[in-house]
Short mmCIF file of C-alpha atoms in Angstrom, two decimals:
data_model
loop_
_atom_site.label_atom_id
_atom_site.label_comp_id
_atom_site.label_asym_id
_atom_site.label_seq_id
_atom_site.Cartn_x
_atom_site.Cartn_y
_atom_site.Cartn_z
CA UNK A 1 3.07 -14.14 -45.45
CA UNK A 2 0.41 -16.42 -43.88
CA UNK A 3 -1.23 -14.02 -41.49
CA UNK A 4 -2.85 -16.82 -39.60
CA UNK A 5 0.57 -17.66 -38.13
CA UNK A 6 0.97 -14.18 -36.61
CA UNK A 7 -0.76 -13.85 -33.30
CA UNK A 8 -1.07 -11.27 -30.52
CA UNK A 9 1.50 -13.24 -28.55
CA UNK A 10 3.91 -12.65 -31.41
CA UNK A 11 3.37 -8.89 -31.26
CA UNK A 12 3.69 -8.74 -27.44
CA UNK A 13 6.94 -10.73 -27.58
CA UNK A 14 8.72 -11.16 -24.24
CA UNK A 15 6.75 -8.52 -22.43
CA UNK A 16 5.78 -10.30 -19.26
CA UNK A 17 3.28 -7.63 -18.01
CA UNK A 18 1.45 -7.89 -21.31
CA UNK A 19 1.42 -11.67 -20.95
CA UNK A 20 -0.11 -11.40 -17.48
CA UNK A 21 -2.55 -8.56 -18.13
CA UNK A 22 -3.70 -9.43 -21.68
CA UNK A 23 -3.36 -13.24 -21.80
CA UNK A 24 -3.80 -14.47 -18.24
CA UNK A 25 -6.23 -11.78 -17.03
CA UNK A 26 -7.86 -11.28 -20.45
CA UNK A 27 -7.75 -7.54 -19.85
CA UNK A 28 -9.47 -5.57 -22.69
CA UNK A 29 -8.38 -2.09 -23.76
CA UNK A 30 -11.39 -0.62 -22.05
CA UNK A 31 -10.52 -2.64 -18.87
CA UNK A 32 -6.93 -1.39 -18.94
CA UNK A 33 -8.18 2.23 -19.18
CA UNK A 34 -10.69 1.77 -16.36
CA UNK A 35 -8.00 0.20 -14.17
CA UNK A 36 -5.98 3.39 -14.21
CA UNK A 37 -9.08 5.58 -13.87
CA UNK A 38 -10.39 3.61 -10.83
CA UNK A 39 -6.91 3.46 -9.30
CA UNK A 40 -6.67 7.26 -9.53
CA UNK A 41 -10.09 7.67 -7.87
CA UNK A 42 -9.02 5.34 -5.09
CA UNK A 43 -5.60 6.83 -4.23
CA UNK A 44 -6.47 10.48 -4.99
CA UNK A 45 -10.14 10.71 -4.07
CA UNK A 46 -10.92 8.04 -1.42
CA UNK A 47 -7.74 7.16 0.60
CA UNK A 48 -6.63 10.69 1.31
CA UNK A 49 -9.88 11.11 3.24
CA UNK A 50 -8.86 8.28 5.55
CA UNK A 51 -5.46 9.90 6.07
CA UNK A 52 -7.12 13.17 7.00
CA UNK A 53 -6.26 15.13 3.83
CA UNK A 54 -8.85 17.22 2.04
CA UNK A 55 -9.66 16.54 -1.59
CA UNK A 56 -7.19 18.75 -3.42
CA UNK A 57 -5.85 17.59 -6.75
CA UNK A 58 -4.07 20.18 -8.98
CA UNK A 59 -4.75 20.44 -12.65
CA UNK A 60 -1.76 18.55 -13.90
CA UNK A 61 -2.34 15.58 -11.62
CA UNK A 62 -6.00 15.60 -12.38
CA UNK A 63 -5.23 15.47 -16.13
CA UNK A 64 -2.92 12.57 -15.56
CA UNK A 65 -5.39 10.63 -13.42
CA UNK A 66 -8.42 11.30 -15.63
CA UNK A 67 -6.96 11.14 -19.13
CA UNK A 68 -3.25 10.56 -19.64
CA UNK A 69 -2.82 7.31 -17.53
CA UNK A 70 -6.15 5.77 -18.66
CA UNK A 71 -5.22 6.54 -22.32
CA UNK A 72 -1.80 4.92 -21.77
CA UNK A 73 -3.43 1.73 -20.43
CA UNK A 74 -6.08 1.68 -23.11
CA UNK A 75 -3.53 2.05 -26.00
CA UNK A 76 -1.14 -0.49 -24.42
CA UNK A 77 -3.83 -3.12 -24.56
CA UNK A 78 -5.24 -2.01 -27.96
CA UNK A 79 -1.98 -1.54 -29.86
CA UNK A 80 -1.14 -5.28 -30.50
CA UNK A 81 -4.47 -5.79 -32.36
CA UNK A 82 -3.83 -2.68 -34.46
CA UNK A 83 -0.31 -3.86 -35.31
CA UNK A 84 -1.50 -7.35 -36.20
CA UNK A 85 -4.25 -5.93 -38.48
CA UNK A 86 -1.67 -3.77 -40.25
CA UNK A 87 0.66 -6.69 -40.84
CA UNK A 88 -2.19 -8.69 -42.29
CA UNK A 89 -3.17 -5.92 -44.65
CA UNK A 90 0.39 -5.64 -46.01
CA UNK A 91 0.70 -9.46 -46.35
CA UNK A 92 -1.73 -9.54 -49.32
CA UNK A 93 0.68 -7.52 -51.42
CA UNK A 94 3.90 -9.42 -50.82
CA UNK A 95 5.51 -10.78 -53.92
CA UNK A 96 5.26 -14.57 -54.40
CA UNK A 97 8.76 -15.93 -53.42
CA UNK A 98 9.85 -19.37 -52.17
CA UNK A 99 9.63 -19.63 -48.42
CA UNK A 100 9.28 -15.78 -48.13
CA UNK A 101 6.22 -15.90 -45.92
CA UNK A 102 7.84 -17.97 -43.25
CA UNK A 103 10.95 -15.86 -43.42
CA UNK A 104 8.98 -12.66 -42.75
CA UNK A 105 7.10 -14.29 -39.90
CA UNK A 106 10.27 -15.44 -38.23
CA UNK A 107 11.90 -11.97 -38.64
CA UNK A 108 8.82 -10.18 -37.25
CA UNK A 109 8.71 -12.56 -34.25
CA UNK A 110 12.41 -12.07 -33.55
CA UNK A 111 12.07 -8.22 -33.71
CA UNK A 112 9.13 -8.10 -31.35
CA UNK A 113 10.69 -10.67 -28.99
CA UNK A 114 13.74 -8.52 -28.28
CA UNK A 115 14.07 -7.91 -24.57
CA UNK A 116 15.31 -4.34 -25.19
CA UNK A 117 11.67 -3.16 -25.85
CA UNK A 118 10.28 -4.09 -22.42
CA UNK A 119 13.61 -3.21 -20.71
CA UNK A 120 13.27 0.37 -22.12
CA UNK A 121 9.65 0.37 -20.82
CA UNK A 122 10.84 -0.82 -17.40
CA UNK A 123 13.52 1.93 -17.25
CA UNK A 124 10.96 4.51 -18.27
CA UNK A 125 8.55 3.32 -15.59
CA UNK A 126 11.17 3.20 -12.93
CA UNK A 127 12.37 6.70 -13.76
CA UNK A 128 8.78 8.05 -13.57
CA UNK A 129 8.08 6.33 -10.22
CA UNK A 130 11.62 7.05 -8.95
CA UNK A 131 11.27 10.76 -9.37
CA UNK A 132 7.83 10.59 -7.81
CA UNK A 133 9.09 8.66 -4.78
CA UNK A 134 12.08 11.06 -4.38
CA UNK A 135 9.76 14.08 -4.35
CA UNK A 136 7.17 12.39 -2.03
CA UNK A 137 9.89 11.40 0.50
CA UNK A 138 11.25 14.96 0.38
CA UNK A 139 7.71 16.16 1.14
CA UNK A 140 6.64 13.34 3.37
CA UNK A 141 3.16 13.88 4.98
CA UNK A 142 2.92 17.31 3.37
CA UNK A 143 0.59 16.27 0.47
CA UNK A 144 -2.07 13.69 0.04
CA UNK A 145 0.18 11.53 -2.26
CA UNK A 146 2.92 11.52 0.44
CA UNK A 147 0.57 10.95 3.43
CA UNK A 148 2.30 7.70 4.39
CA UNK A 149 4.33 4.95 2.87
CA UNK A 150 1.28 2.90 1.74
CA UNK A 151 0.02 5.90 -0.14
CA UNK A 152 3.37 6.62 -1.69
CA UNK A 153 3.92 2.98 -2.81
CA UNK A 154 0.34 2.73 -4.25
CA UNK A 155 0.60 6.00 -6.14
CA UNK A 156 4.00 5.40 -7.54
CA UNK A 157 3.27 1.80 -8.45
CA UNK A 158 0.36 2.94 -10.63
CA UNK A 159 2.57 5.68 -12.03
CA UNK A 160 5.21 3.10 -12.81
CA UNK A 161 2.59 0.99 -14.73
CA UNK A 162 1.40 4.02 -16.66
CA UNK A 163 4.93 5.10 -17.70
CA UNK A 164 5.77 1.45 -18.50
CA UNK A 165 2.76 1.28 -20.79
CA UNK A 166 3.84 4.46 -22.53
CA UNK A 167 7.42 3.32 -22.97
CA UNK A 168 6.47 -0.19 -24.22
CA UNK A 169 3.88 1.23 -26.67
CA UNK A 170 6.57 3.59 -28.11
CA UNK A 171 8.95 0.60 -28.50
CA UNK A 172 6.31 -1.50 -30.16
CA UNK A 173 5.73 1.32 -32.64
CA UNK A 174 9.45 1.43 -33.44
CA UNK A 175 9.64 -2.38 -33.85
CA UNK A 176 6.62 -2.39 -36.08
CA UNK A 177 7.91 0.48 -38.17
CA UNK A 178 11.18 -1.43 -38.74
CA UNK A 179 9.36 -4.53 -39.92
CA UNK A 180 6.74 -2.69 -41.96
CA UNK A 181 9.52 -0.88 -43.86
CA UNK A 182 11.15 -4.24 -44.50
CA UNK A 183 7.86 -5.72 -45.79
CA UNK A 184 7.24 -2.76 -48.09
CA UNK A 185 10.56 -3.57 -49.81
CA UNK A 186 9.05 -6.94 -50.86
CA UNK A 187 5.53 -5.67 -51.66
CA UNK A 188 3.97 -4.79 -55.00
CA UNK A 189 1.78 -1.89 -53.77
CA UNK A 190 -0.99 -0.85 -56.17
CA UNK A 191 -1.20 2.57 -57.71
CA UNK A 192 -4.30 4.55 -56.81
CA UNK A 193 -5.82 8.05 -57.17
CA UNK A 194 -7.50 7.76 -53.77
CA UNK A 195 -5.33 6.00 -51.12
CA UNK A 196 -8.09 6.09 -48.48
CA UNK A 197 -10.20 3.71 -50.57
CA UNK A 198 -7.67 0.82 -50.27
CA UNK A 199 -7.74 -1.16 -47.02
CA UNK A 200 -3.98 -1.62 -46.90
CA UNK A 201 -3.31 2.16 -47.12
CA UNK A 202 -6.07 2.89 -44.56
CA UNK A 203 -4.51 0.40 -42.13
CA UNK A 204 -1.06 1.96 -42.58
CA UNK A 205 -2.38 5.50 -42.22
CA UNK A 206 -4.44 4.64 -39.12
CA UNK A 207 -1.58 2.87 -37.47
CA UNK A 208 0.62 5.96 -37.85
CA UNK A 209 -2.08 8.44 -36.81
CA UNK A 210 -3.18 6.35 -33.75
CA UNK A 211 0.31 6.73 -32.20
CA UNK A 212 0.44 10.40 -32.92
CA UNK A 213 -3.01 10.82 -31.39
CA UNK A 214 -1.99 9.14 -28.17
CA UNK A 215 1.19 11.19 -28.09
CA UNK A 216 -0.89 14.33 -28.42
CA UNK A 217 -3.11 13.29 -25.50
CA UNK A 218 -0.04 12.60 -23.33
CA UNK A 219 1.41 16.01 -24.52
CA UNK A 220 -1.59 17.71 -23.03
CA UNK A 221 0.45 17.55 -19.83
CA UNK A 222 2.92 19.91 -21.53
CA UNK A 223 0.31 21.97 -23.33
CA UNK A 224 -1.54 22.91 -20.14
CA UNK A 225 1.37 23.42 -17.80
CA UNK A 226 1.83 27.12 -18.63
CA UNK A 227 -1.84 27.72 -17.77
CA UNK A 228 -1.75 25.77 -14.48
CA UNK A 229 1.81 26.06 -13.14
CA UNK A 230 5.07 27.87 -13.75
CA UNK A 231 7.28 25.15 -15.35
CA UNK A 232 11.06 25.44 -15.44
CA UNK A 233 11.52 27.31 -18.71
CA UNK A 234 14.61 25.51 -20.13
CA UNK A 235 13.30 22.07 -19.23
CA UNK A 236 9.86 22.99 -20.54
CA UNK A 237 11.36 24.24 -23.89
CA UNK A 238 13.40 21.05 -24.23
CA UNK A 239 10.40 18.71 -23.73
CA UNK A 240 8.16 20.71 -26.10
CA UNK A 241 10.87 20.79 -28.80
CA UNK A 242 11.33 17.09 -28.30
CA UNK A 243 7.60 16.49 -28.79
CA UNK A 244 7.43 18.48 -31.98
CA UNK A 245 10.31 16.52 -33.39
CA UNK A 246 9.29 13.06 -32.25
CA UNK A 247 5.52 13.21 -33.07
CA UNK A 248 5.91 13.89 -36.79
CA UNK A 249 8.80 11.40 -37.14
CA UNK A 250 6.61 8.69 -35.45
CA UNK A 251 4.03 9.30 -38.19
CA UNK A 252 6.39 9.11 -41.16
CA UNK A 253 8.62 6.38 -39.74
CA UNK A 254 6.34 3.42 -40.54
CA UNK A 255 5.21 4.66 -43.91
CA UNK A 256 8.45 5.98 -45.41
CA UNK A 257 9.45 2.81 -47.13
CA UNK A 258 5.88 2.48 -48.51
CA UNK A 259 6.23 5.91 -50.00
CA UNK A 260 9.58 4.98 -51.53
CA UNK A 261 8.21 1.73 -52.93
CA UNK A 262 5.15 3.43 -54.37
CA UNK A 263 7.41 6.16 -55.98
CA UNK A 264 9.59 3.44 -57.50
CA UNK A 265 6.66 1.56 -58.97
CA UNK A 266 5.05 4.76 -60.27
CA UNK A 267 8.33 5.99 -61.80
CA UNK A 268 9.01 2.65 -63.35
CA UNK A 269 5.61 2.55 -65.03
CA UNK A 270 6.05 6.12 -66.26
CA UNK A 271 9.45 5.29 -67.69
CA UNK A 272 8.07 2.31 -69.54
CA UNK A 273 5.02 4.20 -70.77
CA UNK A 274 7.10 7.12 -72.03
CA UNK A 275 9.49 4.71 -73.72
CA UNK A 276 6.57 3.01 -75.48
CA UNK A 277 5.11 6.41 -76.39
CA UNK A 278 8.43 7.37 -78.08
CA UNK A 279 8.53 4.02 -79.88
CA UNK A 280 5.00 4.45 -81.18
CA UNK A 281 5.67 8.01 -82.18
CA UNK A 282 8.51 6.80 -84.34
CA UNK A 283 6.31 4.23 -85.96
CA UNK A 284 3.75 6.92 -86.68
CA UNK A 285 6.45 9.19 -88.21
CA UNK A 286 7.58 6.32 -90.48
CA UNK A 287 3.97 5.64 -91.38
CA UNK A 288 3.51 9.24 -92.57
CA UNK A 289 6.71 9.12 -94.59
CA UNK A 290 6.14 5.83 -96.22
CA UNK A 291 3.62 4.51 -98.70
CA UNK A 292 1.47 2.69 -96.19
CA UNK A 293 -2.24 2.85 -96.09
CA UNK A 294 -4.24 5.38 -94.22
CA UNK A 295 -5.32 2.83 -91.64
CA UNK A 296 -1.68 2.19 -90.72
CA UNK A 297 -0.98 5.62 -89.13
CA UNK A 298 -4.51 5.95 -87.85
CA UNK A 299 -3.85 2.79 -85.79
CA UNK A 300 -0.49 4.22 -84.62
CA UNK A 301 -2.24 7.54 -83.69
CA UNK A 302 -4.86 5.65 -81.66
CA UNK A 303 -2.10 3.78 -79.83
CA UNK A 304 -0.35 7.07 -78.99
CA UNK A 305 -3.64 8.51 -77.69
CA UNK A 306 -4.07 5.49 -75.41
CA UNK A 307 -0.50 5.71 -74.22
CA UNK A 308 -0.93 9.48 -73.56
CA UNK A 309 -4.08 8.73 -71.33
CA UNK A 310 -2.18 5.99 -69.54
CA UNK A 311 0.72 8.36 -68.74
CA UNK A 312 -1.65 11.04 -67.45
CA UNK A 313 -3.52 8.51 -65.26
CA UNK A 314 -0.31 7.15 -63.73
CA UNK A 315 0.99 10.66 -63.28
CA UNK A 316 -2.02 11.56 -61.22
CA UNK A 317 -1.72 8.54 -58.98
CA UNK A 318 -0.45 9.15 -55.41
CA UNK A 319 2.93 7.96 -54.21
CA UNK A 320 2.00 8.31 -50.53
CA UNK A 321 -0.22 5.81 -48.67
CA UNK A 322 -2.64 8.59 -47.59
CA UNK A 323 -4.49 11.56 -49.08
CA UNK A 324 -3.40 15.17 -48.70
CA UNK A 325 -6.03 15.86 -46.08
CA UNK A 326 -4.30 13.39 -43.73
CA UNK A 327 -1.37 15.78 -43.58
CA UNK A 328 -3.60 18.55 -42.23
CA UNK A 329 -5.03 16.12 -39.70
CA UNK A 330 -1.44 15.31 -38.64
CA UNK A 331 -0.65 18.96 -38.20
CA UNK A 332 -3.76 19.61 -36.19
CA UNK A 333 -3.25 16.64 -34.07
CA UNK A 334 0.33 17.54 -33.18
CA UNK A 335 -0.59 21.18 -32.49
CA UNK A 336 -3.84 20.41 -30.56
CA UNK A 337 -2.30 20.04 -27.05
CA UNK A 338 -1.06 23.60 -27.27
CA UNK A 339 -4.10 25.32 -28.75
CA UNK A 340 -5.13 26.84 -25.41
CA UNK A 341 -1.65 28.25 -24.84
CA UNK A 342 -1.55 29.59 -28.42
CA UNK A 343 -4.93 31.22 -27.90
CA UNK A 344 -3.89 32.77 -24.65
CA UNK A 345 -0.78 34.23 -26.33
CA UNK A 346 -2.92 35.54 -29.19
CA UNK A 347 -5.31 37.18 -26.76
CA UNK A 348 -2.36 38.76 -24.85
CA UNK A 349 -0.82 40.15 -28.08
CA UNK A 350 -4.16 41.59 -29.15
CA UNK A 351 -4.77 43.10 -25.71
CA UNK A 352 -1.29 44.66 -25.72
CA UNK A 353 -1.90 46.11 -29.14
CA UNK A 354 -5.22 47.60 -28.04
CA UNK A 355 -3.72 49.07 -24.86
CA UNK A 356 -0.81 50.66 -26.89
CA UNK A 357 -3.24 52.16 -29.37
#
């Protein structure tokens, strides 16, 4: 696949907001993050003073303004470059086939150009802003974010953009995972003992972990809610359960076919090596039973020894595009938003035990 024909425009597809922000305005990932941060300072810290409301931002809103929304903007602008780099790293291992490169490029372009991706982002953004507007109208002029219609529109417009960025980033991840799995079916991936030393496997691993990391940052909103507010218990359990299902799946989704392909290559090599080992062992047996020279079965024994070492080497090669330590990083990343809650529960349990005793 000629990587030079894949561009950021290909990855962004028909996403008009991406075209305006990233192409026309040349907005960098840092600039996108700063936009949400400065917008939060404007509508939560500066404008309420003009409306006569004291500076009073609760913990959840402060977390969204200072971390979640800027992270969503940063990743939205950064993700296309990461996707392009990952495609390019896989391209080097595609099998040589007639017109295969152009076929893959066309298929990737068609997948990323689907309107459903930005439509999902739009719906996600409208839902986020819609619920915000509904609550603000219900509590009109009661809080700083519902001080007047200008404040409501400004706050919810930024909220819409943040939710849109989250929704489109998730859709891009799905689209890329689909195409990556298709590419792996046509790739001759190398066997290795240390997957982290190969650029292609590093790119695949980083792509998967990046999305999980961003999901964990966004999930801080869930992780800190029990410490800051009293969330509706059933709704809270639903969202937490959904997070713990989606986050690991989002990691394994883009690399599953790579694992299957690596396992197939590894097992194929082991089957052939074991077959050759059996053939050579038969030759050695015949050499012992015949009237051949000493050098005949010494040669066969040496061949068996080499085949045994080859079988051992291939057996020790990994069939996942990451090392075992990456799995522990994944677990820690997924659990990290809830560490404070887990710690508080642990302290409460210990306290109760001490009191009982």
